[in-house]
């Protein structure tokens, strides 16, 4: 039955291969449960509820995609946008987390509607590939900056804004140790490198008394009642928040399409482009709506799905198995609560490094592209805002193209995004 539904013979795979691939993807992205809860709990949302919500949305979104699109793509709360949700909106702009969830819900509904149209194709054709890469690299810089701050490696300095932290502090040393372990394991392509790094760093913290030992290992899942269906749509419907909604929409779209392009190339998916890609985009958009309902920020396709693809995963059965494995994470709350923050923050830095690597593919010989990319990437961390960086990049691109009379680089899409970007500055 499974073979027939998921077309395993047609995709040249087997149930055992899909099971192994699903478990590999699970190990590679299991870190998202404690990491996302740690980040979003800084908004005032309860950590326990976020652990459950993150696990639940991962389970639902990943299994939904497996059945709906029949692709080996796992989904969960997107790194980068969860940091923007916390540090950009709630802590940066002073927006209540309920309103921020409303913004995620609105962007998810719009994305879901647009997923059934040709809009995604229009956006892809409108925005230069290098600017899309710059968005990924800029978000990488943003979350790496947040990670380094959280580790205490970078601290506030009244004279020059930021400076080097106290590297003699045991907690800072613990964070640096965690980063080295994560980088080492990832460089050697160790399966589950990030979750293993968190585990090793946590054990070191326990041994040296830098963190309390867990009260237990397994417990019943915490209730999501404190955060479920708490999104505030009324407050989110504000003229000043339109650029923020657009930022969530565009970033999720680019992130998803970039991830699917990478996975699709390796797995030889999406060649005709379109049915499997379309259905995966639909599942991704639906997952964001589900996530905002449960109490998490934007849900997106995970690049860690490529690990399962490397193990031979080719169908939606891989995603279904991944989702089923995530059920186990619902019961590890005592263990998660005993993880020190400096075992988590190094993972943000590593994810930032991986996203920042997109710069290697950008054509810096084109001055219009080079300057626009620079503005996008640098302003995201310096202004603590993905919206400002993205907006400044589009405005710079259109202005430079007009001044240089490079009219072939301008179209309705880039002009529209530049206008939205300009509005972001007016209402910031």
C-alpha angles and dihedrals in degrees: 000000000000091000092053098044095047094037092233096168091049089051092045096240141110138222092254091050091049090048092052091046092049092052091049091052090048092054091047096053103028088103090074092077099064094028096054092044090051093051099043094042087068086074090065095263112137113264095216093054091047092055090056094041093050092050093045096049090047091052095046097042096045096046091043091054092046092056098034103045102016091224127131092242121132121202136203143141107318119245109230096029091059087053090048090049090054106033101024103041110019102031098023103041097023093239115157112248089241090060090045089054087051089055090051090048093051093047090048093051091048091048091049092052092045091049088071092054138059091260095108090055090050092051092048091051092045101051119063113244091235092058089052089053090048090056090056092046092047092052087049090056090046097053093040088055090050090049093051090049092049091051090053090239090118118039139176115278119190093207101047103013095243135029144164116295128226103289090187089067108108091223092053089048089050090054092049089049090051092050092050091049092048092048092046095049093045092048089055091047094240111176112249091013095162098047090045089051090052090048095049093045091048092051090051089050090051093048093051095041096248092125136025120255115250119266088227142332107242132038140153114282115271118246119261091206094108092061107020115109091357094124114130109217095172093061092041091058094082130131091228091055097052092094089051092051090049090049092055090046097048096040092050090048095049093042092051096045092046091050093047092048090055095046092041093055093054096041094040091239131144094031095140082038106219139059096053093037092049093049092047090052090050091051090047092053092045089051091057090054090048091047094051088050092052093044110264135114125252117329118215144166112282123231087212085078084082088073090063091045089055087055090056102268110155108154141053089265088078089058092046091053090047091053092048091052089054089064087077091063090066090074102049099079097125090052093047092050090056093057110107117231091241089063088057103042095061088062090058089054092050093048087050090053091052093049092045090057088076086085090076090073096052123108102233091174088079103079094202090055094041095054094042091049092048092051092048096048098041099044096052095069096029094054093033087232132109087193094059094045094048093044094047090050094055094044092049092048095053095042093050093046090052093047092048091044091237091149092160088070094057127080139154091275097054092043091051092050091046091053090050088048091052089051088053089062092046094052099034 
